Coordinates of C-alpha atoms and ligand atoms in Angstrom, one line a residue:
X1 CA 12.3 -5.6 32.0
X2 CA 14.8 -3.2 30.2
X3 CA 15.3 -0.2 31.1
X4 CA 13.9 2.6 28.2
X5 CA 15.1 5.9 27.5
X6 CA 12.5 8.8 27.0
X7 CA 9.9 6.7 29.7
X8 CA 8.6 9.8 30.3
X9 CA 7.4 10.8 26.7
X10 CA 4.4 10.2 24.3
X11 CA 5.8 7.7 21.4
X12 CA 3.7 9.0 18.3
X13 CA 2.4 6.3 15.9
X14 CA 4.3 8.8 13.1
X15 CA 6.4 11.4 13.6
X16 CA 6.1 14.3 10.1
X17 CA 7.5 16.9 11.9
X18 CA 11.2 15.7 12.4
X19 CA 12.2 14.9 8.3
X20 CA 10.6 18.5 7.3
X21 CA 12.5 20.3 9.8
X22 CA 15.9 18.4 8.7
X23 CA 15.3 19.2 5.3
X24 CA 13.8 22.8 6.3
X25 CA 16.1 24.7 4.1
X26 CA 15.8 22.5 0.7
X27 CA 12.3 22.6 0.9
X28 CA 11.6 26.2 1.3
X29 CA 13.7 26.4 -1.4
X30 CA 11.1 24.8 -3.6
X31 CA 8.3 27.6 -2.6
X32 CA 10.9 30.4 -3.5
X33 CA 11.5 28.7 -6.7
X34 CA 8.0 28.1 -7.1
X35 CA 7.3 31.9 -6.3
X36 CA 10.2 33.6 -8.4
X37 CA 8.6 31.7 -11.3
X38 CA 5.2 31.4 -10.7
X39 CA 5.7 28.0 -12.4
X40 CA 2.9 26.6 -10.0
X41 CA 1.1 23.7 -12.6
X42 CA 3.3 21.8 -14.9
X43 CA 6.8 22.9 -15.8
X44 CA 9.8 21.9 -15.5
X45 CA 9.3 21.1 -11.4
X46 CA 7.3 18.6 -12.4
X47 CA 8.8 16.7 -15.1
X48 CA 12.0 16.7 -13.4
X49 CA 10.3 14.8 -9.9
X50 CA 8.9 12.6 -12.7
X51 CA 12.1 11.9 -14.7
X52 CA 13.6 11.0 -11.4
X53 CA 10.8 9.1 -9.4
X54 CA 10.4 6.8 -13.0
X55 CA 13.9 6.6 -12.9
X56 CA 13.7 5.4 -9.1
X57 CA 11.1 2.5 -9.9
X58 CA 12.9 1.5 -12.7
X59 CA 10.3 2.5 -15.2
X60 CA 10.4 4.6 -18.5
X61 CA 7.3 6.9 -17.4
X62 CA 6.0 8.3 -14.3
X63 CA 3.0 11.0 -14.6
X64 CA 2.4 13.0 -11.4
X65 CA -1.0 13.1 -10.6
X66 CA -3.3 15.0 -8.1
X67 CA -3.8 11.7 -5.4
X68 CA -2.9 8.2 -5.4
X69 CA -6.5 7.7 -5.9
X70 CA -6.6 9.5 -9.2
X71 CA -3.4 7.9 -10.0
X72 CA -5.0 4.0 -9.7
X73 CA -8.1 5.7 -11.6
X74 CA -6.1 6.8 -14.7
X75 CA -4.0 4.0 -14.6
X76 CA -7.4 1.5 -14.5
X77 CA -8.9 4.0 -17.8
X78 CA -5.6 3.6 -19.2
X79 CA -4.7 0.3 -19.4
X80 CA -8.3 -0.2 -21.3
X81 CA -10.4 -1.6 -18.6
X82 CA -14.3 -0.8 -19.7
X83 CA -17.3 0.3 -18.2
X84 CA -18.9 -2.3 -16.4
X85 CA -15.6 -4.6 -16.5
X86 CA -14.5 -6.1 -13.4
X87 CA -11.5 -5.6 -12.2
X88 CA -10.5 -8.1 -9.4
X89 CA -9.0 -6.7 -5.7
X90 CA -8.8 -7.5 -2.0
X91 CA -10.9 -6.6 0.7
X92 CA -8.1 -6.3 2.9
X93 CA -6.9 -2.6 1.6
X94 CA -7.8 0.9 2.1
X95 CA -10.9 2.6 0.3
X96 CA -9.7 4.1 -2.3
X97 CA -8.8 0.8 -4.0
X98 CA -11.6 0.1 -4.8
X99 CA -13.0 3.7 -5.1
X100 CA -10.7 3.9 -8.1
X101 CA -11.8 1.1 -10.0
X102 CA -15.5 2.1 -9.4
X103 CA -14.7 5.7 -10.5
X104 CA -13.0 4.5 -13.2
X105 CA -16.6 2.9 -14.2
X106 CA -15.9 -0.9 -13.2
X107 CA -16.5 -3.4 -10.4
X108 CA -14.7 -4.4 -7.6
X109 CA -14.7 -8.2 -7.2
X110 CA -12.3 -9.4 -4.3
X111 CA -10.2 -12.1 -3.8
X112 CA -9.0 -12.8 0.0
X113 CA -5.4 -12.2 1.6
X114 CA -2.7 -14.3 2.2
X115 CA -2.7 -14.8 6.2
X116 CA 1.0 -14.3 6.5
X117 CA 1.5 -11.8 4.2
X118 CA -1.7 -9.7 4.0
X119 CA -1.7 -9.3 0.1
X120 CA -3.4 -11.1 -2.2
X121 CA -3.6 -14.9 -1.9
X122 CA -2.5 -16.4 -5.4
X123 CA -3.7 -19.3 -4.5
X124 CA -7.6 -17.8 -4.1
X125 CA -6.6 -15.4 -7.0
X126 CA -6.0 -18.8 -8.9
X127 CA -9.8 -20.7 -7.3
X128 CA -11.3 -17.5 -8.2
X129 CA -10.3 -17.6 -12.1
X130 CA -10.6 -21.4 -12.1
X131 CA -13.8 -21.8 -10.4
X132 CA -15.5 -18.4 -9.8
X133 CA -15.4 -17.3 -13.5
X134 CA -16.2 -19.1 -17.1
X135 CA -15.2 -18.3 -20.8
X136 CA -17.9 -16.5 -22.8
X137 CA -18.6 -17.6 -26.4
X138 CA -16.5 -14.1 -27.5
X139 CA -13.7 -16.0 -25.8
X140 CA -13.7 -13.6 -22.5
X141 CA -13.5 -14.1 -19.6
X142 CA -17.0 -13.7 -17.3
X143 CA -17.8 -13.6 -13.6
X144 CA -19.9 -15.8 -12.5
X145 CA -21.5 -14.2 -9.7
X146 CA -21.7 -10.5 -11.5
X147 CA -22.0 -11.8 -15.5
X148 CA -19.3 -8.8 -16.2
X149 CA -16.1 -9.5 -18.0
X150 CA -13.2 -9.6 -15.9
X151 CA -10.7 -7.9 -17.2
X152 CA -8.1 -6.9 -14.9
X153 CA -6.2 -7.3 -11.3
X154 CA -5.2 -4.7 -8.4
X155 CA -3.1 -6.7 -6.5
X156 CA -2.1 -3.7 -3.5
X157 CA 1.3 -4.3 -2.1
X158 CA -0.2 -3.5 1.5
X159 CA 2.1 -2.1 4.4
X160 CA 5.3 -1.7 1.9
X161 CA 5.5 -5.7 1.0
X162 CA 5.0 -6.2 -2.7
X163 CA 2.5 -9.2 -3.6
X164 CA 3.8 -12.3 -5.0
X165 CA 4.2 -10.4 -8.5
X166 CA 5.5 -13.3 -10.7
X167 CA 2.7 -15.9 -9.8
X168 CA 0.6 -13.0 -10.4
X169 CA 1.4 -11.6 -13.7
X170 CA 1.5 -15.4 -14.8
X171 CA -1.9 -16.0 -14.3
X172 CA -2.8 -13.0 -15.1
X173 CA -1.0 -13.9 -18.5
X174 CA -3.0 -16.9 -18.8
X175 CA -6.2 -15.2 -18.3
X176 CA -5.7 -11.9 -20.3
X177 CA -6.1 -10.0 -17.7
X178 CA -4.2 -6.8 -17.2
X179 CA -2.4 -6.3 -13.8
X180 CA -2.3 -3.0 -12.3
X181 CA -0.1 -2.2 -9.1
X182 CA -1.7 -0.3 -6.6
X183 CA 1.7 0.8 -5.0
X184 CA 0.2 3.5 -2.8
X185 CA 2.1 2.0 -0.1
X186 CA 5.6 0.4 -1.1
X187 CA 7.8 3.3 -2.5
X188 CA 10.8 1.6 -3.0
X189 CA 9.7 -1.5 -2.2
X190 CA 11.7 -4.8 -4.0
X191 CA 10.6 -8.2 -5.3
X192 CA 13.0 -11.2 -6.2
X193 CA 11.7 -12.3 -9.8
X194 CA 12.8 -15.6 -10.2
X195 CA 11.3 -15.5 -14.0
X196 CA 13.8 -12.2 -14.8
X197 CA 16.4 -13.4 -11.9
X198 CA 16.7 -10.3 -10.5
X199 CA 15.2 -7.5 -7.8
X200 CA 12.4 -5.8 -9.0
X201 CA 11.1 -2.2 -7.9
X202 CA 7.6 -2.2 -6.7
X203 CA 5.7 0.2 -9.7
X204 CA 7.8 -1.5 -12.7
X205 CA 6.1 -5.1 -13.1
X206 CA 2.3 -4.5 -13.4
X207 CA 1.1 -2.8 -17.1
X208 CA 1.1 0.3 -14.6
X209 CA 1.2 0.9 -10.7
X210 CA -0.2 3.7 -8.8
X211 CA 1.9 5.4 -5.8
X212 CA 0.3 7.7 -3.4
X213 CA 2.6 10.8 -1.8
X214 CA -0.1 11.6 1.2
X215 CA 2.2 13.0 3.6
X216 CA 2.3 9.9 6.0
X217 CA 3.3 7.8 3.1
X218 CA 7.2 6.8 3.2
X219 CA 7.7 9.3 0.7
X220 CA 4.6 12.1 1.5
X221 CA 4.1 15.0 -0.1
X222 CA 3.1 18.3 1.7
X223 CA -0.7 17.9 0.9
X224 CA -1.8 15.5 -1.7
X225 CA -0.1 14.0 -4.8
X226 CA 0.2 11.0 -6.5
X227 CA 1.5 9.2 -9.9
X228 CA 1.5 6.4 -12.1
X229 CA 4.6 4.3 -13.6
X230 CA 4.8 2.5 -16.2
X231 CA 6.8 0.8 -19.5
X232 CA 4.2 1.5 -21.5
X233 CA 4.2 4.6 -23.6
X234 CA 0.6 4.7 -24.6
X235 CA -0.7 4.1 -21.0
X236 CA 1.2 7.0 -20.4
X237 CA 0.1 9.4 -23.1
X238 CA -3.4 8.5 -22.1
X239 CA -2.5 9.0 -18.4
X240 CA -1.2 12.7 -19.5
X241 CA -4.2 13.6 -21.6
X242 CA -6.7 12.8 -19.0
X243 CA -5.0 14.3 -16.0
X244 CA -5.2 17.2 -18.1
X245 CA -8.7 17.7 -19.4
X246 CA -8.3 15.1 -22.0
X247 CA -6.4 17.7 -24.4
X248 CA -2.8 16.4 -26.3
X249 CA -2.4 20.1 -26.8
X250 CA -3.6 22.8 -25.4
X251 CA -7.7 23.7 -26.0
X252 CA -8.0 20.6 -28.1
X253 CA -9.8 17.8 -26.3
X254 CA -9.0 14.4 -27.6
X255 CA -11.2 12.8 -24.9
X256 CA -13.4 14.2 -21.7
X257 CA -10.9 13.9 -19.0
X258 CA -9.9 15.3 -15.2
X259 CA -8.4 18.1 -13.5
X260 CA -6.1 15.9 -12.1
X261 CA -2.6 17.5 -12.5
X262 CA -0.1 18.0 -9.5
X263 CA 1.2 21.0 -8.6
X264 CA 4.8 22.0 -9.1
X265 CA 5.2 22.9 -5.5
X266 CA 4.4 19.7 -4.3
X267 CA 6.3 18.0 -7.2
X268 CA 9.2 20.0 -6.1
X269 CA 8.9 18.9 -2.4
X270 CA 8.7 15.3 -3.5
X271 CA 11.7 15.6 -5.6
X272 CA 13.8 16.9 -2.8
X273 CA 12.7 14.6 -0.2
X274 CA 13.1 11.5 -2.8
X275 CA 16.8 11.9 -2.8
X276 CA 16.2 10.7 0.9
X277 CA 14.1 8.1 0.5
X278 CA 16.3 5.4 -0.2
X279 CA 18.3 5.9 3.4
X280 CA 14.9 6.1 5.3
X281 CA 13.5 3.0 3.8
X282 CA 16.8 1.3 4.8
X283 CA 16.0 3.0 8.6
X284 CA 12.4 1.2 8.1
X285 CA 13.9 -1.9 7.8
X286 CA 16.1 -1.3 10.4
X287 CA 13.3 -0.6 12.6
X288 CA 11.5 -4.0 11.8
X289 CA 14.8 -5.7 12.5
X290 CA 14.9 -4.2 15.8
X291 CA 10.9 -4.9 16.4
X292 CA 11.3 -8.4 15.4
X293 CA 14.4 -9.0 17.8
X294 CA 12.3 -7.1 20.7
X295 CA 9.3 -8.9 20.4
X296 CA 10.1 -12.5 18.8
X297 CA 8.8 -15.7 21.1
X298 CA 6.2 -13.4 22.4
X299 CA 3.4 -16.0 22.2
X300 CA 0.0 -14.1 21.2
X301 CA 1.6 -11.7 19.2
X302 CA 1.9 -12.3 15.4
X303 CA 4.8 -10.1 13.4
X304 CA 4.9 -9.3 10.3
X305 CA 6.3 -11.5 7.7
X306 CA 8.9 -11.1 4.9
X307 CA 9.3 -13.8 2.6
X308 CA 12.8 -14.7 1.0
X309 CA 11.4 -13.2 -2.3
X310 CA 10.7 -10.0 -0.3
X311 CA 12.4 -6.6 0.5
X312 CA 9.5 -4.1 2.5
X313 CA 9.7 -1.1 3.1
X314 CA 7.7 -1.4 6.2
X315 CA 5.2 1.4 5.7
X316 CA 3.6 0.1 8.1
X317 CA 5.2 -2.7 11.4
X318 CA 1.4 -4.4 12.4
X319 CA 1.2 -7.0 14.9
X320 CA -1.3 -9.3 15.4
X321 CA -3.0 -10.0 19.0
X322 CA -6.5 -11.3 19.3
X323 CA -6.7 -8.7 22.2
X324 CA -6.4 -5.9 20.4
X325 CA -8.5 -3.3 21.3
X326 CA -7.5 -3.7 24.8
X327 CA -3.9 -3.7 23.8
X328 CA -4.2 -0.3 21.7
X329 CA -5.9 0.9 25.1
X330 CA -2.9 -0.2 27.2
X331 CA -0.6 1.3 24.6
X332 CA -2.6 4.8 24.6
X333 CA -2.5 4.9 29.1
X334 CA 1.4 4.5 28.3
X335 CA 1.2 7.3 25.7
X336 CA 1.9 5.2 22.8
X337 CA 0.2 6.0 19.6
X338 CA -1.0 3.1 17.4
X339 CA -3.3 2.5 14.2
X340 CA -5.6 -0.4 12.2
X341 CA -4.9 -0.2 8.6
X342 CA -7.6 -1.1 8.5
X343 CA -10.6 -2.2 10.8
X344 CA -13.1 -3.1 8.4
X345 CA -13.0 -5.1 5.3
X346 CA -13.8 -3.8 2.3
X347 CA -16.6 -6.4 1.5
X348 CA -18.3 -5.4 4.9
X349 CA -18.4 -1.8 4.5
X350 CA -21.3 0.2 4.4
X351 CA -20.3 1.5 1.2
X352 CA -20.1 -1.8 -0.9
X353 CA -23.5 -3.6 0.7
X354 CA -25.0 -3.5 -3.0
X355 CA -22.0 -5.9 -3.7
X356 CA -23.8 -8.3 -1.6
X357 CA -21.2 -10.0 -0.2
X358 CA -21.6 -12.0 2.8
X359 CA -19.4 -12.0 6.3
X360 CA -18.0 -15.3 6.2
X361 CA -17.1 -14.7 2.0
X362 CA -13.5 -13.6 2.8
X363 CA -12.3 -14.7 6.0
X364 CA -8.8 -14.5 6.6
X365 CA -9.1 -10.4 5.6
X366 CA -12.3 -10.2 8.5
X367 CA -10.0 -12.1 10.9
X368 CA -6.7 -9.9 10.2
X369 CA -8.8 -6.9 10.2
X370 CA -10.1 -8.0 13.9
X371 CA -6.2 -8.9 15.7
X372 CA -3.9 -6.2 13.4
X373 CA -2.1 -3.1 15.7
X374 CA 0.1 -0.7 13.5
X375 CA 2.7 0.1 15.8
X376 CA 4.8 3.2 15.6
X377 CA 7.1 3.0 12.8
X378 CA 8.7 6.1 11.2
X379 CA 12.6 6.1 10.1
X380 CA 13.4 8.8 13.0
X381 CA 12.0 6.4 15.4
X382 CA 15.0 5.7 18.3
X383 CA 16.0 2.4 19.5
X384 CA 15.1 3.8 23.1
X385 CA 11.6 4.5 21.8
X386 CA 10.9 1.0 20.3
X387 CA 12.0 -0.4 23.8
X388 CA 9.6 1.4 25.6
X389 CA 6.8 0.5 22.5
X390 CA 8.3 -3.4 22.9
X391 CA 8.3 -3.3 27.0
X392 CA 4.3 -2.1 26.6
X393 CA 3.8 -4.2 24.4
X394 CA 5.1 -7.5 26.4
X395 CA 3.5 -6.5 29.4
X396 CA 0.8 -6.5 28.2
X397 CA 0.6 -9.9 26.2
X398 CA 2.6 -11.4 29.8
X399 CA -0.7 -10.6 31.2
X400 CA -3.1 -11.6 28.9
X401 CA -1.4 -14.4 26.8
X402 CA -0.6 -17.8 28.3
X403 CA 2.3 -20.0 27.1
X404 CA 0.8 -22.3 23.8
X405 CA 1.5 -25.8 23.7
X406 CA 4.8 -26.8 22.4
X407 CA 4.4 -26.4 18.5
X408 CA 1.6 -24.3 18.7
X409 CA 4.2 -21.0 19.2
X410 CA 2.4 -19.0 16.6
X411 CA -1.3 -19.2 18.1
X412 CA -3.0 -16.4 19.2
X413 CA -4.5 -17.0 22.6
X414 CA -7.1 -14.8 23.9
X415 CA -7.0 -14.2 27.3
X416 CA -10.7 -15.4 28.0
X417 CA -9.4 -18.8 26.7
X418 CA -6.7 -19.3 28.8
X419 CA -6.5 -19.6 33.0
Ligands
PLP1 C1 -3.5 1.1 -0.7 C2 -3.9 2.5 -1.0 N1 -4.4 2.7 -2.2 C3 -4.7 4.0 -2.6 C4 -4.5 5.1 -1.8 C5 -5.0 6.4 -2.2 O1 -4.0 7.4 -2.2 P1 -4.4 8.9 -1.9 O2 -4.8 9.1 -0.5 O3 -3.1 9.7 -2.3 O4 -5.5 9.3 -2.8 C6 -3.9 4.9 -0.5 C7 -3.7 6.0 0.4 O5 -3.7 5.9 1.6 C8 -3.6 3.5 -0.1 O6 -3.1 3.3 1.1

């Protein structure tokens, strides 16, 4: 076993005191500009963080919102999606995916994962359309198992790995559906196009993509914020009127819309800690590399996995172990802090029984959600640190895990089934 630096010390699962500290100066600079101005909503603060996130993603807009949640909202209202529409997602995401397409007034339908890369299988994206939905006599397409039109797709680029965005948007294409990113997770993250032979930043290929700026997120805020990209100028002229009561000018109310503005503080913050974001998603990666090298031909343990088409961000480094709970036990007695993003899928949530989907309906997302570990990942994170996390991590799978049959490296084997 290597020997670790730091053995004595509690690894956090996320460390948000380090960056704010680095950057202490800069960003109480923003409150005294904030203060000397009393510029706290709207203003120039905000519209120069969103002239320079857009211009970050690649995009020609970018509206700050007041959450990532509101964000996905406005963008669903935006890009036209109706009342009673459905709009097609994974189980295999946090809440508020699916919170903002039903508070934007539609219905979730999900589609399952892809088991390597935990976003949306196009494959099943592609047996849904085909099989799971039929052409109405107005030429739309209809759910079978709801009746609704479907009318659009969240595909979520989960743990900072963009889904497989041209196979998407080319179905989408020949379905008429609209694709909306849900890019809560995956600042910065980059997808090969082969169709436009060339990297693409997550936020700029759907219609419009939500981000999230929750302060764990790998660029967080200092409270809550959000914001939506896109190419499209009337998305985003819709997006700005219903952030802001609906009005196109001030006390005249083209539509009923949201207090959902972000404040200047907070757009200030972000803008001063997106001129690091770039370096400390390059330190993600770093990390992963380091993770991957630690804790590769570890059989029982499944790491993540990039495709060539691929550039994460690693938001998140989850492992797989059908052990987990005991493993996240293990971890905590050595003062190692871990997470499950997320332990329950969507579809059997509490929240969504009136959906009426069944256990076995997505199966890869219910298995995932049972073996995933998020590990501690954060772009401060030391070498010495991930040692310790990778020695852990090892002994425990030496002890539970026995050696797989030669060509069966990548099974998990659960302890109970082995010797
Ligand atoms: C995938 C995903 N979608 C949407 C959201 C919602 O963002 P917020 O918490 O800023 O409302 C999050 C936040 O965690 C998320 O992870």
């Amino acid at each position: 076993m290597r020997i670790s630096d730091n053995s004595a010390d509690s690894i956090p699962f996320l460390d948000l005191i380090t960056p704010h500290l680095e950057l202490e100066q800069e960003l109480t600079g923003v409150f005294r500009r904030a203060l000397l101005s009393a510029g706290f909503i709207g203003g120039p603060m905000v519209e120069e963080f969103e002239k320079a996130f857009a211009e970050f993603c690649g995009t020609s807009d970018a509206i700050a919102i007041s959450s990532g949640t509101d964000a996905l909202r406005f963008a669903i209202m935006a890009c036209g999606v109706q009342p009673g529409d459905v709009v097609v997602t994974v189980p295999h995401t946090f809440i508020a995916t699916t919170e903002a397409i039903s508070q934007a007034g539609a219905v979730p339908e999900f589609v399952d994962i892809d088991e390597d890369t935990y976003n949306i299988s196009v494959e099943k994206l592609q047996h849904f359309l085909e099989e799971q939905c039929t052409w109405s006599r107005w030429g739309k397409l209809v759910s079978r198992r709801s009746g609704r039109f479907v009318t659009a797709v969240v595909p979520v680029h989960l743990y900072g790995q963009m889904a497989d965005m041209d196979a998407i948007l080319e179905l989408a294409g020949r379905y008429d559906l609209t694709v909306i990113e849900d890019a809560c997770q995956a600042h910065g993250a980059e997808y090969f196009s082969a169709k436009r032979n060339r990297w693409m930043t997550s936020g700029s290929m759907g219609r419009a993509a939500a981000f999230s700026f929750y302060p764990g997120k790998n660029l967080g805020a200092c409270g809550e914020a959000g914001a939506v990209t896109t190419n499209d100028s009337s998305v985003a002229d819709k997006i700005r009127m219903l952030r802001d009561h609906g009005q196109s000018k001030k006390y005249y109310h083209d539509v009923e819309g949201y207090n959902g503005r972000l404040d200047a503080i907070q757009a200030g913050l972000l803008h001063t800690k997106l001129a690091h974001l770039t370096r400390w998603n390059l330190q993600r990666r770093d990390r992963a590399v380091v993770y991957n090298r630690l804790l590769s031909g570890n059989h029982g343990l499944g790491l993540p996995f990039e495709p060539s088409w691929s550039r994460a961000v690693y938001h998140l480094y989850v492992v797989r172990t059908a052990q987990r709970d005991n493993m996240i036990a293990h971890l905590k007695r050595a003062a190692i802090g871990t997470g499950i993003h997320y332990p329950v899928p969507l579809h059997l949530q509490k929240a969504y029984t009136s959906l009426k989907y069944c256990a076995d309906d997505f199966p890869v997302s219910a298995r995932v959600a049972s073996e995933i570990v998020s590990l501690p990942m954060f772009p401060q994170l030391t070498e010495g640190q991930q040692i310790r996390v990778a020695d852990e991590v090892l002994a425990f799978t030496s002890r539970n895990h026995s050696k797989p049959a030669e060509g069966d490296e990548n099974l998990l084997v659960p302890a109970e089934q082995t010797a």
